[in-house]
Each structure stands twice: as structure tokens, then as C-alpha cells.
Amino acid sequence: MSRRCQMTGREPGFGNNVSHSHRRTARRWDPNIQTKRYWFAAENRFVRLKLSTDAIRTIDRIGVEAAVARIRARGEKV
């Protein structure tokens, strides 16, 4: 499963773990991606979206119709 938010485009960040002796090893910071299902009344169906928790709060604020419009404007299929 790709760790990418469909609405915000948030992806994993990459960097290094740095130990006390300053030895560096690769690591990644994964975004908190959740799969969420919303009722999309305009098309009379459910849509399943992979969203970061920040995007879930945004959808609660702006509504599903506006969120799907933003996702489609970015060229993603919903």
C-alpha cells in the first residue's frame, strides 16, 4: 500500500537515525494514512479514500463534495 494521502499528497519523509556516537542509519517517517469511506450524495454512492488524519479533519470542515472536487482537480481517480 502506498503511503500517500489522496487529498494533501503527503508522502513519507526520509532521513537518518543519529545515535549517540553520531552513527547514521537510514529511516523514514510515514504519514498517518487511514482508509475512510464517505457517502458521496452527488453520485449516490460511497467513496473510499486514503487520507492523512489532517485531511480527515479538512473533509469534516469543507465537506465531501468539495474534497472530491479537489482530488479530481489534481487528476486522481475517485
PDB file of N, CA and C in Angstrom:
ATOM      1  N   MET A   1       0.843  -1.181   0.000  1.00  0.00           N
ATOM      2  CA  MET A   1       0.000   0.000   0.000  1.00  0.00           C
ATOM      3  C   MET A   1       0.884   1.239   0.000  1.00  0.00           C
ATOM      4  N   SER A   2       0.641   2.126  -0.945  1.00  0.00           N
ATOM      5  CA  SER A   2       1.460   3.329  -0.971  1.00  0.00           C
ATOM      6  C   SER A   2       1.008   4.266   0.136  1.00  0.00           C
ATOM      7  N   ARG A   3       1.971   4.828   0.825  1.00  0.00           N
ATOM      8  CA  ARG A   3       1.678   5.700   1.964  1.00  0.00           C
ATOM      9  C   ARG A   3       1.563   7.132   1.458  1.00  0.00           C
ATOM     10  N   ARG A   4       0.464   7.416   0.735  1.00  0.00           N
ATOM     11  CA  ARG A   4       0.280   8.734   0.151  1.00  0.00           C
ATOM     12  C   ARG A   4      -1.168   9.159   0.345  1.00  0.00           C
ATOM     13  N   CYS A   5      -1.343  10.393   0.808  1.00  0.00           N
ATOM     14  CA  CYS A   5      -2.677  10.943   1.026  1.00  0.00           C
ATOM     15  C   CYS A   5      -3.255  11.409  -0.307  1.00  0.00           C
ATOM     16  N   GLN A   6      -4.493  10.999  -0.612  1.00  0.00           N
ATOM     17  CA  GLN A   6      -5.110  11.388  -1.879  1.00  0.00           C
ATOM     18  C   GLN A   6      -5.462  12.871  -1.915  1.00  0.00           C
ATOM     19  N   MET A   7      -5.684  13.481  -0.773  1.00  0.00           N
ATOM     20  CA  MET A   7      -6.106  14.879  -0.768  1.00  0.00           C
ATOM     21  C   MET A   7      -4.930  15.850  -0.645  1.00  0.00           C
ATOM     22  N   THR A   8      -4.056  15.624   0.313  1.00  0.00           N
ATOM     23  CA  THR A   8      -2.960  16.562   0.543  1.00  0.00           C
ATOM     24  C   THR A   8      -1.689  16.186  -0.192  1.00  0.00           C
ATOM     25  N   GLY A   9      -1.587  14.922  -0.637  1.00  0.00           N
ATOM     26  CA  GLY A   9      -0.372  14.469  -1.317  1.00  0.00           C
ATOM     27  C   GLY A   9       0.770  14.171  -0.366  1.00  0.00           C
ATOM     28  N   ARG A  10       0.478  14.118   0.926  1.00  0.00           N
ATOM     29  CA  ARG A  10       1.523  13.872   1.923  1.00  0.00           C
ATOM     30  C   ARG A  10       2.126  12.487   1.725  1.00  0.00           C
ATOM     31  N   GLU A  11       3.464  12.416   1.712  1.00  0.00           N
ATOM     32  CA  GLU A  11       4.213  11.181   1.483  1.00  0.00           C
ATOM     33  C   GLU A  11       5.224  10.978   2.602  1.00  0.00           C
ATOM     34  N   PRO A  12       5.856   9.790   2.663  1.00  0.00           N
ATOM     35  CA  PRO A  12       6.877   9.582   3.688  1.00  0.00           C
ATOM     36  C   PRO A  12       8.045  10.548   3.529  1.00  0.00           C
ATOM     37  N   GLY A  13       8.601  10.946   4.664  1.00  0.00           N
ATOM     38  CA  GLY A  13       9.823  11.742   4.667  1.00  0.00           C
ATOM     39  C   GLY A  13      10.996  10.821   4.960  1.00  0.00           C
ATOM     40  N   PHE A  14      12.148  11.127   4.400  1.00  0.00           N
ATOM     41  CA  PHE A  14      13.317  10.284   4.582  1.00  0.00           C
ATOM     42  C   PHE A  14      14.415  11.055   5.293  1.00  0.00           C
ATOM     43  N   GLY A  15      15.205  10.331   6.063  1.00  0.00           N
ATOM     44  CA  GLY A  15      16.294  10.957   6.800  1.00  0.00           C
ATOM     45  C   GLY A  15      17.138   9.905   7.466  1.00  0.00           C
ATOM     46  N   ASN A  16      17.774  10.273   8.556  1.00  0.00           N
ATOM     47  CA  ASN A  16      18.674   9.375   9.260  1.00  0.00           C
ATOM     48  C   ASN A  16      18.348   9.325  10.740  1.00  0.00           C
ATOM     49  N   ASN A  17      18.501   8.124  11.315  1.00  0.00           N
ATOM     50  CA  ASN A  17      18.603   7.999  12.760  1.00  0.00           C
ATOM     51  C   ASN A  17      20.037   8.372  13.110  1.00  0.00           C
ATOM     52  N   VAL A  18      20.233   9.181  14.126  1.00  0.00           N
ATOM     53  CA  VAL A  18      21.583   9.552  14.537  1.00  0.00           C
ATOM     54  C   VAL A  18      21.752   9.095  15.981  1.00  0.00           C
ATOM     55  N   SER A  19      22.669   8.145  16.183  1.00  0.00           N
ATOM     56  CA  SER A  19      22.887   7.591  17.516  1.00  0.00           C
ATOM     57  C   SER A  19      23.734   8.546  18.353  1.00  0.00           C
ATOM     58  N   HIS A  20      23.938   8.165  19.594  1.00  0.00           N
ATOM     59  CA  HIS A  20      24.761   8.966  20.494  1.00  0.00           C
ATOM     60  C   HIS A  20      26.184   9.133  19.953  1.00  0.00           C
ATOM     61  N   SER A  21      26.692   8.102  19.263  1.00  0.00           N
ATOM     62  CA  SER A  21      28.036   8.178  18.676  1.00  0.00           C
ATOM     63  C   SER A  21      28.020   8.839  17.295  1.00  0.00           C
ATOM     64  N   HIS A  22      26.860   9.357  16.892  1.00  0.00           N
ATOM     65  CA  HIS A  22      26.640  10.033  15.604  1.00  0.00           C
ATOM     66  C   HIS A  22      26.759   9.107  14.407  1.00  0.00           C
ATOM     67  N   ARG A  23      26.566   7.804  14.619  1.00  0.00           N
ATOM     68  CA  ARG A  23      26.487   6.865  13.503  1.00  0.00           C
ATOM     69  C   ARG A  23      25.094   7.032  12.883  1.00  0.00           C
ATOM     70  N   ARG A  24      25.034   7.137  11.568  1.00  0.00           N
ATOM     71  CA  ARG A  24      23.771   7.417  10.886  1.00  0.00           C
ATOM     72  C   ARG A  24      23.257   6.182  10.155  1.00  0.00           C
ATOM     73  N   THR A  25      21.969   5.902  10.316  1.00  0.00           N
ATOM     74  CA  THR A  25      21.313   4.825   9.581  1.00  0.00           C
ATOM     75  C   THR A  25      20.024   5.375   8.991  1.00  0.00           C
ATOM     76  N   ALA A  26      19.670   4.870   7.831  1.00  0.00           N
ATOM     77  CA  ALA A  26      18.512   5.398   7.111  1.00  0.00           C
ATOM     78  C   ALA A  26      17.212   5.072   7.833  1.00  0.00           C
ATOM     79  N   ARG A  27      16.276   5.982   7.748  1.00  0.00           N
ATOM     80  CA  ARG A  27      14.941   5.766   8.291  1.00  0.00           C
ATOM     81  C   ARG A  27      13.926   6.556   7.485  1.00  0.00           C
ATOM     82  N   ARG A  28      12.659   6.301   7.730  1.00  0.00           N
ATOM     83  CA  ARG A  28      11.610   7.085   7.078  1.00  0.00           C
ATOM     84  C   ARG A  28      10.509   7.399   8.074  1.00  0.00           C
ATOM     85  N   TRP A  29       9.883   8.540   7.868  1.00  0.00           N
ATOM     86  CA  TRP A  29       8.748   8.973   8.674  1.00  0.00           C
ATOM     87  C   TRP A  29       7.498   8.756   7.838  1.00  0.00           C
ATOM     88  N   ASP A  30       6.665   7.805   8.230  1.00  0.00           N
ATOM     89  CA  ASP A  30       5.435   7.539   7.489  1.00  0.00           C
ATOM     90  C   ASP A  30       4.324   8.458   7.971  1.00  0.00           C
ATOM     91  N   PRO A  31       3.539   9.013   7.042  1.00  0.00           N
ATOM     92  CA  PRO A  31       2.370   9.791   7.457  1.00  0.00           C
ATOM     93  C   PRO A  31       1.305   8.855   8.015  1.00  0.00           C
ATOM     94  N   ASN A  32       0.437   9.385   8.839  1.00  0.00           N
ATOM     95  CA  ASN A  32      -0.636   8.583   9.439  1.00  0.00           C
ATOM     96  C   ASN A  32      -1.778   8.484   8.433  1.00  0.00           C
ATOM     97  N   ILE A  33      -1.707   7.472   7.554  1.00  0.00           N
ATOM     98  CA  ILE A  33      -2.686   7.295   6.484  1.00  0.00           C
ATOM     99  C   ILE A  33      -3.776   6.333   6.943  1.00  0.00           C
ATOM    100  N   GLN A  34      -5.019   6.742   6.760  1.00  0.00           N
ATOM    101  CA  GLN A  34      -6.182   5.932   7.112  1.00  0.00           C
ATOM    102  C   GLN A  34      -7.051   5.760   5.870  1.00  0.00           C
ATOM    103  N   THR A  35      -7.703   4.611   5.751  1.00  0.00           N
ATOM    104  CA  THR A  35      -8.685   4.402   4.689  1.00  0.00           C
ATOM    105  C   THR A  35     -10.052   4.724   5.270  1.00  0.00           C
ATOM    106  N   LYS A  36     -10.754   5.654   4.626  1.00  0.00           N
ATOM    107  CA  LYS A  36     -12.034   6.121   5.166  1.00  0.00           C
ATOM    108  C   LYS A  36     -13.072   6.105   4.056  1.00  0.00           C
ATOM    109  N   ARG A  37     -14.290   5.735   4.417  1.00  0.00           N
ATOM    110  CA  ARG A  37     -15.384   5.651   3.463  1.00  0.00           C
ATOM    111  C   ARG A  37     -16.378   6.761   3.745  1.00  0.00           C
ATOM    112  N   TYR A  38     -16.723   7.530   2.713  1.00  0.00           N
ATOM    113  CA  TYR A  38     -17.677   8.639   2.848  1.00  0.00           C
ATOM    114  C   TYR A  38     -18.841   8.427   1.891  1.00  0.00           C
ATOM    115  N   TRP A  39     -20.026   8.844   2.304  1.00  0.00           N
ATOM    116  CA  TRP A  39     -21.182   8.831   1.412  1.00  0.00           C
ATOM    117  C   TRP A  39     -21.101  10.062   0.522  1.00  0.00           C
ATOM    118  N   PHE A  40     -21.066   9.822  -0.799  1.00  0.00           N
ATOM    119  CA  PHE A  40     -20.961  10.897  -1.780  1.00  0.00           C
ATOM    120  C   PHE A  40     -22.336  11.050  -2.435  1.00  0.00           C
ATOM    121  N   ALA A  41     -23.133  11.964  -1.896  1.00  0.00           N
ATOM    122  CA  ALA A  41     -24.540  12.094  -2.291  1.00  0.00           C
ATOM    123  C   ALA A  41     -24.708  12.506  -3.750  1.00  0.00           C
ATOM    124  N   ALA A  42     -23.760  13.261  -4.292  1.00  0.00           N
ATOM    125  CA  ALA A  42     -23.882  13.732  -5.675  1.00  0.00           C
ATOM    126  C   ALA A  42     -23.927  12.569  -6.663  1.00  0.00           C
ATOM    127  N   GLU A  43     -23.248  11.471  -6.359  1.00  0.00           N
ATOM    128  CA  GLU A  43     -23.240  10.301  -7.239  1.00  0.00           C
ATOM    129  C   GLU A  43     -23.977   9.113  -6.621  1.00  0.00           C
ATOM    130  N   ASN A  44     -24.611   9.338  -5.474  1.00  0.00           N
ATOM    131  CA  ASN A  44     -25.410   8.323  -4.796  1.00  0.00           C
ATOM    132  C   ASN A  44     -24.616   7.034  -4.544  1.00  0.00           C
ATOM    133  N   ARG A  45     -23.392   7.192  -4.009  1.00  0.00           N
ATOM    134  CA  ARG A  45     -22.538   6.036  -3.733  1.00  0.00           C
ATOM    135  C   ARG A  45     -21.533   6.384  -2.641  1.00  0.00           C
ATOM    136  N   PHE A  46     -20.869   5.362  -2.127  1.00  0.00           N
ATOM    137  CA  PHE A  46     -19.779   5.561  -1.184  1.00  0.00           C
ATOM    138  C   PHE A  46     -18.480   5.731  -1.959  1.00  0.00           C
ATOM    139  N   VAL A  47     -17.585   6.581  -1.447  1.00  0.00           N
ATOM    140  CA  VAL A  47     -16.232   6.682  -1.995  1.00  0.00           C
ATOM    141  C   VAL A  47     -15.263   6.294  -0.881  1.00  0.00           C
ATOM    142  N   ARG A  48     -14.255   5.505  -1.234  1.00  0.00           N
ATOM    143  CA  ARG A  48     -13.247   5.058  -0.274  1.00  0.00           C
ATOM    144  C   ARG A  48     -11.975   5.848  -0.573  1.00  0.00           C
ATOM    145  N   LEU A  49     -11.499   6.603   0.419  1.00  0.00           N
ATOM    146  CA  LEU A  49     -10.339   7.469   0.238  1.00  0.00           C
ATOM    147  C   LEU A  49      -9.232   7.092   1.208  1.00  0.00           C
ATOM    148  N   LYS A  50      -7.976   7.216   0.755  1.00  0.00           N
ATOM    149  CA  LYS A  50      -6.816   7.041   1.624  1.00  0.00           C
ATOM    150  C   LYS A  50      -6.347   8.432   2.026  1.00  0.00           C
ATOM    151  N   LEU A  51      -6.519   8.767   3.304  1.00  0.00           N
ATOM    152  CA  LEU A  51      -6.317  10.133   3.765  1.00  0.00           C
ATOM    153  C   LEU A  51      -5.407  10.177   4.978  1.00  0.00           C
ATOM    154  N   SER A  52      -4.666  11.274   5.094  1.00  0.00           N
ATOM    155  CA  SER A  52      -3.945  11.535   6.333  1.00  0.00           C
ATOM    156  C   SER A  52      -4.960  12.042   7.354  1.00  0.00           C
ATOM    157  N   THR A  53      -4.612  11.978   8.627  1.00  0.00           N
ATOM    158  CA  THR A  53      -5.545  12.428   9.659  1.00  0.00           C
ATOM    159  C   THR A  53      -5.821  13.926   9.526  1.00  0.00           C
ATOM    160  N   ASP A  54      -4.859  14.681   9.025  1.00  0.00           N
ATOM    161  CA  ASP A  54      -5.063  16.105   8.775  1.00  0.00           C
ATOM    162  C   ASP A  54      -6.125  16.302   7.689  1.00  0.00           C
ATOM    163  N   ALA A  55      -6.088  15.471   6.648  1.00  0.00           N
ATOM    164  CA  ALA A  55      -7.068  15.575   5.561  1.00  0.00           C
ATOM    165  C   ALA A  55      -8.459  15.170   6.033  1.00  0.00           C
ATOM    166  N   ILE A  56      -8.548  14.214   6.960  1.00  0.00           N
ATOM    167  CA  ILE A  56      -9.853  13.817   7.505  1.00  0.00           C
ATOM    168  C   ILE A  56     -10.499  15.004   8.209  1.00  0.00           C
ATOM    169  N   ARG A  57      -9.709  15.744   8.980  1.00  0.00           N
ATOM    170  CA  ARG A  57     -10.251  16.940   9.645  1.00  0.00           C
ATOM    171  C   ARG A  57     -10.660  17.997   8.623  1.00  0.00           C
ATOM    172  N   THR A  58      -9.906  18.118   7.545  1.00  0.00           N
ATOM    173  CA  THR A  58     -10.251  19.082   6.490  1.00  0.00           C
ATOM    174  C   THR A  58     -11.576  18.713   5.840  1.00  0.00           C
ATOM    175  N   ILE A  59     -11.785  17.427   5.552  1.00  0.00           N
ATOM    176  CA  ILE A  59     -13.040  16.987   4.940  1.00  0.00           C
ATOM    177  C   ILE A  59     -14.209  17.223   5.889  1.00  0.00           C
ATOM    178  N   ASP A  60     -13.992  17.020   7.176  1.00  0.00           N
ATOM    179  CA  ASP A  60     -15.050  17.313   8.144  1.00  0.00           C
ATOM    180  C   ASP A  60     -15.440  18.791   8.094  1.00  0.00           C
ATOM    181  N   ARG A  61     -14.478  19.645   7.777  1.00  0.00           N
ATOM    182  CA  ARG A  61     -14.732  21.083   7.733  1.00  0.00           C
ATOM    183  C   ARG A  61     -15.353  21.515   6.402  1.00  0.00           C
ATOM    184  N   ILE A  62     -14.809  21.058   5.253  1.00  0.00           N
ATOM    185  CA  ILE A  62     -15.257  21.577   3.955  1.00  0.00           C
ATOM    186  C   ILE A  62     -16.329  20.724   3.292  1.00  0.00           C
ATOM    187  N   GLY A  63     -16.471  19.469   3.713  1.00  0.00           N
ATOM    188  CA  GLY A  63     -17.481  18.583   3.132  1.00  0.00           C
ATOM    189  C   GLY A  63     -16.899  17.661   2.071  1.00  0.00           C
ATOM    190  N   VAL A  64     -17.604  16.575   1.823  1.00  0.00           N
ATOM    191  CA  VAL A  64     -17.122  15.533   0.914  1.00  0.00           C
ATOM    192  C   VAL A  64     -17.133  16.017  -0.535  1.00  0.00           C
ATOM    193  N   GLU A  65     -18.171  16.756  -0.936  1.00  0.00           N
ATOM    194  CA  GLU A  65     -18.263  17.201  -2.334  1.00  0.00           C
ATOM    195  C   GLU A  65     -17.075  18.077  -2.709  1.00  0.00           C
ATOM    196  N   ALA A  66     -16.738  19.028  -1.841  1.00  0.00           N
ATOM    197  CA  ALA A  66     -15.604  19.916  -2.119  1.00  0.00           C
ATOM    198  C   ALA A  66     -14.289  19.147  -2.103  1.00  0.00           C
ATOM    199  N   ALA A  67     -14.171  18.174  -1.211  1.00  0.00           N
ATOM    200  CA  ALA A  67     -12.941  17.379  -1.128  1.00  0.00           C
ATOM    201  C   ALA A  67     -12.751  16.543  -2.384  1.00  0.00           C
ATOM    202  N   VAL A  68     -13.821  15.893  -2.857  1.00  0.00           N
ATOM    203  CA  VAL A  68     -13.725  15.078  -4.077  1.00  0.00           C
ATOM    204  C   VAL A  68     -13.405  15.970  -5.276  1.00  0.00           C
ATOM    205  N   ALA A  69     -13.949  17.173  -5.297  1.00  0.00           N
ATOM    206  CA  ALA A  69     -13.642  18.109  -6.390  1.00  0.00           C
ATOM    207  C   ALA A  69     -12.154  18.463  -6.386  1.00  0.00           C
ATOM    208  N   ARG A  70     -11.573  18.681  -5.190  1.00  0.00           N
ATOM    209  CA  ARG A  70     -10.134  18.985  -5.106  1.00  0.00           C
ATOM    210  C   ARG A  70      -9.285  17.810  -5.557  1.00  0.00           C
ATOM    211  N   ILE A  71      -9.694  16.599  -5.145  1.00  0.00           N
ATOM    212  CA  ILE A  71      -8.929  15.405  -5.523  1.00  0.00           C
ATOM    213  C   ILE A  71      -8.970  15.197  -7.030  1.00  0.00           C
ATOM    214  N   ARG A  72     -10.140  15.378  -7.624  1.00  0.00           N
ATOM    215  CA  ARG A  72     -10.272  15.214  -9.080  1.00  0.00           C
ATOM    216  C   ARG A  72      -9.533  16.320  -9.824  1.00  0.00           C
ATOM    217  N   ALA A  73      -9.464  17.517  -9.263  1.00  0.00           N
ATOM    218  CA  ALA A  73      -8.737  18.613  -9.905  1.00  0.00           C
ATOM    219  C   ALA A  73      -7.239  18.306  -9.977  1.00  0.00           C
ATOM    220  N   ARG A  74      -6.738  17.505  -9.018  1.00  0.00           N
ATOM    221  CA  ARG A  74      -5.329  17.097  -9.039  1.00  0.00           C
ATOM    222  C   ARG A  74      -5.087  15.966 -10.027  1.00  0.00           C
ATOM    223  N   GLY A  75      -6.170  15.434 -10.646  1.00  0.00           N
ATOM    224  CA  GLY A  75      -6.018  14.391 -11.644  1.00  0.00           C
ATOM    225  C   GLY A  75      -6.137  12.983 -11.115  1.00  0.00           C
ATOM    226  N   GLU A  76      -6.546  12.814  -9.855  1.00  0.00           N
ATOM    227  CA  GLU A  76      -6.691  11.475  -9.289  1.00  0.00           C
ATOM    228  C   GLU A  76      -8.094  10.957  -9.521  1.00  0.00           C
ATOM    229  N   LYS A  77      -8.191   9.645  -9.713  1.00  0.00           N
ATOM    230  CA  LYS A  77      -9.473   8.995  -9.894  1.00  0.00           C
ATOM    231  C   LYS A  77     -10.092   8.704  -8.536  1.00  0.00           C
ATOM    232  N   VAL A  78     -11.405   8.962  -8.419  1.00  0.00           N
ATOM    233  CA  VAL A  78     -12.121   8.684  -7.166  1.00  0.00           C
ATOM    234  C   VAL A  78     -13.228   7.701  -7.460  1.00  0.00           C
TER     235      VAL A  78
END
